[in-house]
Coordinates of C-alpha atoms in Angstrom, one line a residue:
X182 CA 75.3 88.1 95.1
X183 CA 75.7 88.7 99.4
X184 CA 74.7 92.3 98.2
X185 CA 71.9 90.7 97.1
X186 CA 70.5 88.2 99.6
X187 CA 71.4 90.4 102.5
X188 CA 68.1 92.7 100.8
X189 CA 66.3 89.8 99.6
X190 CA 66.1 89.0 103.7
X191 CA 65.6 91.7 104.9
X192 CA 62.3 92.5 102.5
X193 CA 59.2 91.1 102.8
X194 CA 60.2 88.8 99.7
X195 CA 62.0 86.6 102.9
X196 CA 60.1 83.5 102.3
X197 CA 59.7 83.5 99.2
X198 CA 62.9 82.2 96.0
X199 CA 66.4 84.0 95.8
X200 CA 67.6 82.9 92.8
X201 CA 70.9 83.8 91.3
X202 CA 72.0 83.1 87.4
X203 CA 75.1 83.8 86.0
X204 CA 74.4 84.6 82.5
X205 CA 78.0 85.8 81.7
X206 CA 78.6 81.4 82.1
X207 CA 74.8 80.2 80.5
X208 CA 75.2 79.0 77.0
X209 CA 74.0 81.8 74.4
X210 CA 72.1 79.1 73.1
X211 CA 70.8 78.2 76.3
X212 CA 70.1 81.2 78.3
X213 CA 66.6 82.2 76.4
X214 CA 65.7 78.9 78.0
X215 CA 66.9 78.7 80.9
X216 CA 65.1 82.4 82.9
X217 CA 62.5 81.8 80.7
X218 CA 61.8 77.9 80.3
X219 CA 60.7 75.8 77.9
X220 CA 57.5 73.4 76.4
X221 CA 58.3 69.7 75.4
X222 CA 58.8 69.4 71.6
X223 CA 59.3 72.9 71.1
X224 CA 63.3 73.0 69.7
X225 CA 66.1 69.3 70.3
X226 CA 66.0 68.4 72.9
X227 CA 63.7 69.4 74.4
X228 CA 62.4 66.1 76.3
X229 CA 60.0 67.5 79.1
X230 CA 59.5 70.8 79.8
X231 CA 61.5 73.2 81.7
X232 CA 60.4 75.9 84.4
X233 CA 62.4 79.0 83.4
X234 CA 64.3 80.7 86.7
X235 CA 62.2 83.6 86.8
X236 CA 58.9 81.2 87.4
X237 CA 60.5 79.5 89.7
X238 CA 61.3 82.3 91.1
X239 CA 57.6 84.1 91.8
X240 CA 57.2 86.0 94.6
X241 CA 61.0 86.5 95.8
X242 CA 63.7 87.6 93.9
X243 CA 65.9 87.5 90.7
X244 CA 69.6 87.9 90.7
X245 CA 71.2 88.6 86.8
X246 CA 74.9 88.6 87.6
X247 CA 76.4 89.9 84.4
X248 CA 73.7 90.9 82.8
X249 CA 75.7 93.4 80.2
X250 CA 77.1 89.6 78.5
X251 CA 73.0 89.3 76.9
X252 CA 72.2 89.3 73.6
X253 CA 70.3 91.9 72.3
X254 CA 67.5 89.1 71.5
X255 CA 67.9 88.6 74.8
X256 CA 67.5 92.1 76.6
X257 CA 64.1 92.7 74.3
X258 CA 62.7 89.8 76.3
X259 CA 63.7 90.5 79.3
X260 CA 62.8 94.3 78.9
X261 CA 59.4 93.2 78.9
X262 CA 59.2 90.9 82.3
X263 CA 61.3 93.5 84.0
X264 CA 58.5 95.9 83.2
X265 CA 55.3 94.1 82.3
X266 CA 56.3 91.3 84.8
X267 CA 54.8 88.8 81.7
X268 CA 56.6 86.1 79.4
X269 CA 56.3 83.3 76.8
X270 CA 58.5 80.0 77.8
X271 CA 59.9 79.2 74.6
X272 CA 58.0 77.0 72.3
X273 CA 54.9 78.6 74.0
X274 CA 52.0 81.1 72.8
X275 CA 50.2 81.5 76.1
X276 CA 52.1 84.7 78.7
X277 CA 53.2 83.6 82.2
X278 CA 52.8 86.7 84.7
X279 CA 55.7 86.5 87.3
X280 CA 56.0 88.5 90.4
X281 CA 60.3 89.0 91.3
X282 CA 62.2 91.0 92.6
X283 CA 65.2 91.4 89.8
X284 CA 68.3 93.3 90.7
X285 CA 70.8 92.9 88.1
X286 CA 75.2 93.4 88.4
X287 CA 77.9 93.6 86.0
X288 CA 81.6 94.5 85.1
X289 CA 81.0 96.4 82.5
X290 CA 80.3 100.1 81.8
X291 CA 76.7 99.5 80.4
X292 CA 76.2 103.0 79.8
X293 CA 79.2 102.9 77.4
X294 CA 78.2 100.0 76.4
X295 CA 74.3 101.8 75.0
X296 CA 76.3 104.6 73.3
X297 CA 78.5 101.8 71.3
X298 CA 74.6 101.1 70.7
X299 CA 75.2 96.9 72.7
X300 CA 73.6 97.2 75.4
X301 CA 68.9 98.2 74.9
X302 CA 68.9 102.1 76.4
X303 CA 65.4 101.6 77.5
X304 CA 65.9 99.1 79.0
X305 CA 69.4 100.5 80.6
X306 CA 67.5 102.6 82.3
X307 CA 64.5 100.2 83.6
X308 CA 67.8 98.8 85.8
X309 CA 69.2 101.9 86.5
X310 CA 66.2 102.5 89.1
X311 CA 68.4 101.8 92.2
X312 CA 71.9 101.1 92.1
X313 CA 74.9 100.1 93.9
X314 CA 78.0 100.5 93.9
X315 CA 81.0 98.1 95.7
X316 CA 83.8 99.5 95.9
X317 CA 86.6 96.8 93.9
X318 CA 89.0 95.2 97.4
X319 CA 92.0 97.5 97.4
X320 CA 90.0 100.4 98.0
X321 CA 88.8 98.5 101.3
X322 CA 91.5 97.2 102.4
X323 CA 89.8 96.9 106.2
X324 CA 87.8 94.0 104.9
X325 CA 90.6 91.9 104.1
X326 CA 91.8 91.2 107.2
X327 CA 89.0 90.4 108.1
X328 CA 87.0 88.6 105.1
X329 CA 91.2 86.4 105.8
X330 CA 89.9 85.8 109.1
X331 CA 87.0 83.8 107.5
X332 CA 87.6 82.4 105.3
X333 CA 91.1 81.2 107.1
X334 CA 88.3 79.7 109.3
X335 CA 85.7 78.1 106.5
X336 CA 88.7 76.5 104.8
X337 CA 89.6 74.7 108.0
X338 CA 85.8 73.2 108.9
X339 CA 85.8 72.6 104.9
X340 CA 89.8 70.8 104.7
X341 CA 90.1 69.1 107.6
X342 CA 93.6 71.7 108.5
X343 CA 94.3 73.7 111.0
X344 CA 95.9 76.6 109.9
X345 CA 95.6 79.2 112.7
X346 CA 96.6 82.4 111.5
X347 CA 98.8 83.8 108.3
X348 CA 102.3 85.1 109.4
X349 CA 102.7 89.2 110.2
X350 CA 104.5 89.2 106.4
X351 CA 102.8 87.0 105.1
X352 CA 99.2 89.3 105.8
X353 CA 101.3 92.5 104.8
X354 CA 101.7 90.3 100.8
X355 CA 98.4 90.1 100.7
X356 CA 97.3 94.0 102.7
X357 CA 99.4 95.2 100.1
X358 CA 98.4 93.4 96.7
X359 CA 95.5 96.0 94.5
X360 CA 93.6 92.4 93.8
X361 CA 91.6 93.2 90.6
X362 CA 90.0 89.2 90.7
X363 CA 88.7 91.0 94.9
X364 CA 87.6 88.5 97.1
X365 CA 87.5 85.7 94.5
X366 CA 90.5 86.1 94.7
X367 CA 91.6 86.2 97.6
X368 CA 89.0 83.6 98.7
X369 CA 91.2 81.1 96.5
X370 CA 94.5 82.8 97.6
X371 CA 93.6 81.8 100.7
X372 CA 92.4 78.3 100.6
X373 CA 95.6 77.9 98.1
X374 CA 98.5 78.7 100.0
X375 CA 96.8 76.3 102.8
X376 CA 96.2 73.4 101.0
X377 CA 100.9 74.7 100.7
X378 CA 102.0 75.3 103.8
X379 CA 103.3 72.4 105.5
X380 CA 102.6 74.4 109.4
X381 CA 99.9 75.9 111.6
X382 CA 101.0 78.9 109.7
X383 CA 100.5 80.4 106.2
X384 CA 103.5 82.0 105.6
X385 CA 104.0 84.5 102.7
X386 CA 106.1 81.4 100.4
X387 CA 103.1 79.9 99.9
X388 CA 101.0 82.8 98.4
X389 CA 101.2 82.9 94.4
X390 CA 104.1 84.1 92.9
X391 CA 102.0 86.7 91.0
X392 CA 100.9 88.6 94.3
X393 CA 104.9 88.1 96.4
X394 CA 106.1 89.7 92.8
X395 CA 104.0 92.4 92.5
X396 CA 105.2 93.8 95.7
X397 CA 109.0 93.1 94.8
X398 CA 110.1 96.2 96.6
X399 CA 112.7 96.6 93.6
X400 CA 109.9 97.2 91.4
X401 CA 107.7 99.6 94.0
X402 CA 110.7 101.6 93.9
X403 CA 111.4 102.7 90.5
X404 CA 107.6 102.7 90.3
X405 CA 107.4 106.1 92.6
X406 CA 110.2 107.3 90.3
X407 CA 112.7 107.9 93.0
X408 CA 116.3 107.5 92.1
X409 CA 117.4 107.1 95.7
X410 CA 120.3 104.0 95.5
X411 CA 120.2 103.8 98.6
X412 CA 116.5 102.6 99.0
X413 CA 116.7 100.6 95.6
X414 CA 119.7 99.0 97.2
X415 CA 117.8 98.2 100.0
X416 CA 114.7 96.7 98.5
X417 CA 117.4 94.3 96.7
X418 CA 119.1 94.0 99.9
X419 CA 115.6 92.9 100.7
X420 CA 114.6 90.1 98.5
X421 CA 118.1 88.8 98.5
X422 CA 117.4 88.1 101.7
X423 CA 113.6 86.4 101.9
X424 CA 115.8 84.6 99.4
X425 CA 118.2 83.0 101.1
X426 CA 115.0 82.3 104.0
X427 CA 113.3 80.4 101.6
X428 CA 116.4 78.7 100.8
X429 CA 118.1 77.2 103.9
X430 CA 114.0 76.8 105.2
X431 CA 114.4 80.0 108.2
X432 CA 117.7 78.6 109.3
X433 CA 119.8 82.3 109.7
X434 CA 122.9 80.6 110.0
X435 CA 123.5 78.6 106.6
X436 CA 121.5 81.6 105.3
X437 CA 124.0 84.7 106.4
X438 CA 127.2 81.9 105.0
X439 CA 124.8 82.8 101.2
X440 CA 124.3 85.6 102.2
X441 CA 127.8 86.5 102.3
X442 CA 127.1 89.0 105.3
X443 CA 127.9 88.0 109.6
X444 CA 124.9 86.0 111.6
X445 CA 124.9 89.2 113.6
X446 CA 124.3 92.0 110.1
X447 CA 121.5 89.1 109.3
X448 CA 119.9 89.9 112.4
X449 CA 119.9 93.6 112.4
X450 CA 118.0 93.6 108.8
X451 CA 116.0 91.3 109.9
X452 CA 114.9 92.7 112.2
X453 CA 115.0 97.0 110.4
X454 CA 113.4 94.9 107.3
X455 CA 110.1 93.5 110.0
X456 CA 111.1 90.8 108.0
X457 CA 109.7 86.8 109.5
X458 CA 110.6 83.6 110.2
X459 CA 110.1 81.8 107.0

């Protein structure tokens, strides 16, 4: 959607409407009316005339998110409005004309959907004129640091918090995570951490378990296929030290007692493993 807004803002249509529609979030029975509108009395509950999003977007841009989720019947209507620039509202016999740039997005492999018979081939080729592939967040990790700072600033303003940043250890966890939910998952993770943290710095324990567990040093070591006892023992040691520090809220003396090692040895290992204070 952000990419689509940029395209719209840099185009000759920038002074006209930009309309975003999530096709996957609208119930199947109402999406036709949402996109093309309806006439009063055209179906039960249609108490008034409704203008569809295509008509609202006239002269501008309409962004159809998750276009791969629409039904075959709606695909036919969508093909017509894209190809001919006209549509009929639900319950109307009169065609309306519209001039809107259509940008569509989907998480599905539409070519595979075409092969499987779930997506019209003619519609696929009609919308696949200029494909733009947005790489997943895990393939552009350099963006994570920028997004972190952006979400921190935005949430501080929105939530009234004063979180000054993310600890080095928490930042490393966030940088190393695969982010299957992409930017939206990162955004939600940062907001959650900012709400839960009780200092002015987001720490690793403030992050969801699923993210920290995904980076469990032991699992990472085992997944590598190496059989080194030394490396695996070091991975386990890191986990125990972090848990001891979490349990003692960063009290290194008490953590050393729980680990049954000397305070000096703990300080050395914290430095060696680059473990932040928790």
